[in-house]
Coordinates of C-alpha atoms and ligand atoms in Angstrom, one line a residue:
M1 CA 36.5 -23.1 -3.2
A2 CA 35.4 -20.9 -0.2
A3 CA 31.7 -20.3 0.1
L4 CA 30.4 -16.8 -0.7
D5 CA 29.3 -14.7 2.3
P6 CA 25.5 -14.4 2.5
L7 CA 24.2 -11.5 0.4
R8 CA 22.6 -8.9 2.7
V9 CA 19.2 -8.0 1.3
L10 CA 17.1 -5.1 2.6
I11 CA 13.4 -5.4 2.0
L12 CA 11.4 -2.2 2.2
G13 CA 8.1 -3.7 3.3
G14 CA 4.8 -3.1 5.1
T15 CA 2.9 -5.0 2.4
G16 CA 1.7 -8.5 1.8
E17 CA 4.4 -8.9 -0.8
G18 CA 7.0 -7.7 1.7
Y19 CA 5.9 -10.5 4.2
E20 CA 5.8 -13.2 1.5
L21 CA 9.2 -12.2 0.1
A22 CA 10.8 -12.2 3.6
A23 CA 9.4 -15.7 4.2
A24 CA 10.7 -16.9 0.8
L25 CA 14.2 -15.4 1.2
S26 CA 14.6 -16.6 4.8
E27 CA 14.7 -20.1 3.4
A28 CA 17.9 -19.4 1.4
S29 CA 21.1 -20.0 3.3
D30 CA 23.1 -17.7 1.1
L31 CA 20.9 -14.7 1.8
H32 CA 20.7 -12.5 5.0
V33 CA 17.4 -10.8 5.0
V34 CA 16.4 -7.7 6.9
S35 CA 12.9 -6.3 6.5
S36 CA 12.2 -2.6 7.2
L37 CA 8.8 -1.3 8.4
A38 CA 7.8 2.3 8.7
G39 CA 6.3 1.7 12.2
R40 CA 2.9 3.3 11.3
T41 CA 0.8 0.8 13.2
S42 CA 1.2 0.2 16.9
R43 CA 1.2 -3.6 16.7
P44 CA 2.6 -4.5 13.3
R45 CA 2.7 -8.0 12.1
L46 CA 6.4 -9.0 12.0
P47 CA 7.9 -10.5 8.9
Q48 CA 10.1 -13.6 9.1
G49 CA 13.9 -12.9 9.5
D50 CA 15.4 -9.8 10.9
V51 CA 13.3 -6.7 11.2
R52 CA 14.1 -3.0 11.8
I53 CA 11.3 -0.4 12.4
G54 CA 11.1 3.3 11.7
G55 CA 12.2 5.8 9.1
F56 CA 15.8 6.2 8.0
G57 CA 15.8 10.0 8.0
G58 CA 15.5 10.5 4.3
A59 CA 17.4 9.2 1.3
G60 CA 20.7 10.2 3.0
G61 CA 19.9 8.2 6.1
L62 CA 19.0 5.2 4.0
A63 CA 22.2 5.5 2.0
E64 CA 24.2 5.5 5.3
Y65 CA 22.3 2.5 6.6
L66 CA 23.0 0.6 3.3
R67 CA 26.7 1.4 3.6
D68 CA 26.9 0.6 7.3
C69 CA 25.3 -2.8 7.0
G70 CA 27.0 -3.7 3.7
A71 CA 23.8 -4.3 1.9
G72 CA 24.2 -6.2 -1.4
A73 CA 20.7 -5.6 -2.7
V74 CA 17.5 -3.7 -1.9
I75 CA 14.0 -4.7 -2.8
D76 CA 11.4 -2.0 -2.6
A77 CA 8.2 -3.9 -1.8
T78 CA 6.4 -0.9 -0.3
H79 CA 2.8 -0.1 -1.0
P80 CA 2.1 1.5 -4.5
F81 CA 0.9 4.6 -2.6
A82 CA 4.1 4.8 -0.4
A83 CA 5.8 6.8 -3.1
T84 CA 8.2 8.9 -1.0
M85 CA 10.0 5.7 0.2
G86 CA 10.3 4.6 -3.5
W87 CA 12.0 7.9 -4.5
H88 CA 14.3 7.7 -1.4
A89 CA 15.2 4.1 -2.2
A90 CA 16.1 5.0 -5.7
E91 CA 18.3 7.9 -4.6
A92 CA 20.0 6.0 -1.8
A93 CA 20.7 2.9 -4.0
E94 CA 22.2 5.1 -6.7
L95 CA 24.4 7.0 -4.1
V96 CA 25.8 3.7 -2.6
G97 CA 25.8 1.7 -5.9
V98 CA 23.5 -1.1 -4.5
P99 CA 21.2 -2.9 -7.0
L100 CA 17.5 -2.0 -6.4
L101 CA 14.4 -3.9 -7.6
R102 CA 10.8 -2.8 -7.3
L103 CA 8.3 -5.6 -6.4
E104 CA 4.8 -4.3 -7.1
R105 CA 1.4 -5.7 -7.7
P106 CA -0.3 -4.7 -10.9
P107 CA -3.0 -2.0 -10.6
W108 CA -6.7 -3.0 -10.8
R109 CA -8.4 -2.2 -14.1
S110 CA -12.1 -1.5 -14.6
G111 CA -14.1 -3.8 -16.8
P112 CA -17.6 -4.1 -18.2
G113 CA -20.2 -3.3 -15.6
D114 CA -17.8 -1.1 -13.5
A115 CA -18.7 2.6 -12.9
W116 CA -15.4 4.1 -11.9
D117 CA -14.3 7.7 -11.6
D118 CA -10.5 7.8 -11.9
V119 CA -9.1 10.7 -9.9
G120 CA -5.6 12.0 -9.4
D121 CA -5.9 13.3 -5.8
W122 CA -8.2 13.4 -2.8
D123 CA -9.5 16.9 -3.6
E124 CA -10.7 15.6 -7.0
A125 CA -12.2 12.6 -5.2
A126 CA -14.0 14.9 -2.7
A127 CA -15.5 16.9 -5.6
V128 CA -16.9 13.8 -7.2
V129 CA -18.4 12.7 -3.8
R130 CA -19.9 16.1 -3.3
R131 CA -21.6 15.9 -6.7
Q132 CA -23.0 12.5 -6.7
A133 CA -22.7 10.5 -3.4
R134 CA -24.9 10.1 -0.4
R135 CA -23.6 7.1 1.5
V136 CA -19.8 6.5 1.1
L137 CA -17.5 3.7 2.1
L138 CA -14.2 5.6 2.6
A139 CA -11.6 2.9 2.3
I140 CA -8.4 4.9 2.0
G141 CA -6.8 4.3 5.4
R142 CA -6.9 6.9 8.2
Q143 CA -4.1 9.3 7.3
E144 CA -5.7 11.2 4.3
I145 CA -9.4 11.5 5.1
A146 CA -9.4 15.2 6.0
P147 CA -10.4 16.4 2.5
F148 CA -13.8 14.6 2.9
A149 CA -14.6 16.0 6.4
A150 CA -16.2 19.2 5.2
I151 CA -18.7 17.4 3.0
D152 CA -22.1 17.7 4.7
T153 CA -24.2 16.2 1.9
A154 CA -23.0 12.6 2.4
W155 CA -22.6 10.1 5.3
F156 CA -19.2 8.2 5.5
L157 CA -18.3 4.8 6.8
I158 CA -14.5 5.2 7.4
R159 CA -12.8 1.8 7.3
A160 CA -9.2 1.8 8.7
V161 CA -6.9 -0.5 10.6
E162 CA -6.5 2.0 13.4
A163 CA -8.7 5.0 14.4
P164 CA -7.7 8.3 12.9
D165 CA -5.9 10.4 15.4
P166 CA -6.7 13.2 15.4
M167 CA -10.1 12.5 13.9
P168 CA -11.1 15.3 11.4
A169 CA -14.5 16.9 12.3
F170 CA -16.8 15.0 10.0
R171 CA -20.5 15.9 10.2
H172 CA -21.9 12.5 9.4
A173 CA -19.5 9.6 9.8
E174 CA -18.9 6.2 11.5
I175 CA -15.5 4.5 12.0
L176 CA -15.1 0.8 11.2
L177 CA -11.9 -0.7 12.5
A178 CA -10.9 -3.6 10.3
R179 CA -7.8 -5.1 8.7
G180 CA -8.0 -7.0 5.3
P181 CA -8.1 -9.4 3.6
F182 CA -11.9 -8.9 3.0
D183 CA -14.0 -11.5 1.3
L184 CA -16.8 -11.1 -1.2
A185 CA -19.6 -12.2 1.1
G186 CA -18.5 -9.9 3.8
E187 CA -18.1 -6.9 1.4
R188 CA -21.6 -7.5 -0.1
Q189 CA -23.1 -7.6 3.4
L190 CA -21.3 -4.5 4.5
L191 CA -22.3 -2.4 1.5
A192 CA -25.9 -3.5 1.6
E193 CA -26.2 -3.1 5.4
H194 CA -25.0 0.5 5.2
R195 CA -26.8 1.3 2.0
I196 CA -23.5 2.4 0.4
D197 CA -23.8 4.1 -3.0
T198 CA -20.2 5.1 -3.5
I199 CA -16.8 3.6 -2.6
V200 CA -13.7 5.8 -2.4
C201 CA -10.5 3.9 -2.5
K202 CA -6.9 3.8 -3.8
N203 CA -5.8 1.7 -6.8
S204 CA -3.8 -0.6 -4.5
G205 CA -4.2 -3.7 -6.7
G206 CA -3.9 -7.2 -5.3
A207 CA -6.4 -9.7 -4.1
A208 CA -6.7 -8.9 -0.4
T209 CA -8.9 -5.8 -0.9
A210 CA -10.4 -6.4 -4.4
A211 CA -13.6 -8.0 -3.2
K212 CA -15.2 -4.6 -2.6
L213 CA -14.8 -3.8 -6.3
I214 CA -16.6 -7.0 -7.4
A215 CA -19.4 -6.3 -4.9
A216 CA -19.6 -2.8 -6.2
R217 CA -20.0 -4.1 -9.7
E218 CA -22.7 -6.6 -8.7
L219 CA -24.6 -3.9 -6.7
G220 CA -24.2 -1.2 -9.4
L221 CA -22.3 1.1 -7.0
R222 CA -19.9 3.9 -8.1
V223 CA -16.2 3.7 -7.3
V224 CA -14.0 6.7 -7.0
M225 CA -10.6 5.3 -7.7
R226 CA -7.4 7.2 -7.0
R227 CA -4.6 6.6 -9.5
R228 CA -1.2 5.6 -8.3
P229 CA 1.4 8.3 -7.7
P230 CA 4.5 8.4 -9.9
R231 CA 7.5 6.3 -8.9
P232 CA 11.1 6.2 -10.3
E233 CA 11.8 4.1 -13.3
L234 CA 13.3 0.9 -12.0
P235 CA 13.6 -2.8 -12.9
T236 CA 10.2 -4.0 -11.6
V237 CA 8.6 -7.4 -11.0
S238 CA 5.2 -8.5 -9.7
S239 CA 6.0 -11.9 -8.3
I240 CA 8.1 -13.4 -5.5
A241 CA 9.6 -15.9 -8.0
A242 CA 10.8 -13.1 -10.3
A243 CA 12.3 -11.3 -7.3
L244 CA 14.1 -14.5 -6.3
A245 CA 15.4 -14.9 -9.9
W246 CA 16.7 -11.3 -9.9
L247 CA 18.6 -12.0 -6.7
R248 CA 20.0 -15.3 -8.1
A249 CA 21.2 -13.4 -11.2
L250 CA 23.0 -10.9 -8.9
R251 CA 24.8 -13.8 -7.2
T252 CA 26.1 -15.2 -10.5
R253 CA 27.3 -11.8 -11.9
Ligands
NAP1 P1 5.8 7.1 2.3 O1 4.9 8.3 2.2 O2 6.4 6.6 1.0 O3 7.0 7.3 3.3 C1 7.0 8.3 4.2 C2 8.2 8.1 5.1 O4 8.0 6.9 5.9 C3 9.5 7.7 4.3 O5 10.1 8.9 3.9 C4 10.3 7.0 5.4 O6 10.8 7.8 6.4 C5 9.2 6.2 6.1 N1 9.0 4.8 5.5 C6 8.1 4.4 4.6 N2 8.2 3.1 4.4 C7 9.2 2.7 5.1 C8 9.8 1.4 5.3 N3 9.3 0.3 4.7 N4 10.8 1.3 6.2 C9 11.3 2.4 6.9 N5 10.8 3.6 6.7 C10 9.7 3.8 5.9 O7 5.0 5.8 3.0 P2 3.5 5.8 3.7 O8 2.5 5.9 2.6 O9 3.5 6.7 4.9 O10 3.5 4.3 4.1 C11 4.3 3.8 5.2 C12 4.4 2.3 5.2 O11 3.1 1.7 5.2 C13 5.1 1.8 3.9 O12 6.1 1.0 4.3 C14 4.1 1.1 3.1 O13 4.5 -0.1 2.5 C15 3.0 0.8 4.2 N6 1.6 0.9 3.6 C16 1.3 2.1 3.0 C17 0.0 2.2 2.5 C18 -0.5 3.4 1.8 O14 -1.6 3.5 1.3 N7 0.4 4.5 1.8 C19 -0.9 1.1 2.5 C20 -0.4 -0.1 3.1 C21 0.8 -0.2 3.6 P3 12.3 8.4 6.3 O15 12.3 9.4 5.2 O16 12.6 8.9 7.6 O17 13.2 7.2 5.9

């Protein structure tokens, strides 16, 4: 019996899960893996296997790409807050008739001892900061910090992988360039050293950036936590093993 052609799998990545999945799938001789990165950072870490970088030009562009490369499956492993890509992936996969899976880490949940304000957008977060914060760790990346710039009653430590460009005109702020993962000892030290009373962050989930929440609980700090944006309803898994099982099931269909 002739061997099947390798199944072409497109991973929409830019996350830890995306890298792990690319590494796991690259081991399989019956899969051809291409990872796609948005190209937001100037020197991205490259996943194993083939890589393409840059937007597709909307859902239509992605559909064309899937058709042209003969994709047999798409796995959307983008960040929980990269919602536009999720909607585009759903639309493109539907247009072309390619199976699509969402690989997503579960959200963090508050527990006893946590003091979280759940907010739906950054304006709401800024209103909470204005009301009750004096020294803030702003751990939301560099792209969406503008709503906090006009607050003159608090000082901000802005932690991001790359410097904001352009930098909004904050009255009292310092930039800290750092890329996770962040460990608990380091987070405790950072929060204490800067006398932080409030952390503003996204409900990204996962272990790499969770230590700040444990440190916040220990130190009795408030956390302003932005809820995840809505995504299309899709088959969803939270582990690499489950994503592999989904691909295997496609192979035997
Ligand atoms: P987004 O708002 O969902 O996407 C905006 C546009 O960027 C998309 O319409 C698409 O452009 C392009 N794009 C996004 N992800 C892409 C990918 N994997 N490959 C090719 N093009 C992609 O996304 P975002 O929030 O700007 O995030 C960009 C990337 O950074 C994502 O891949 C995400 O996994 C990663 N990331 C995001 C966050 C976050 O907090 N948002 C955190 C960590 C990592 P076209 O319409 O032109 O195709």
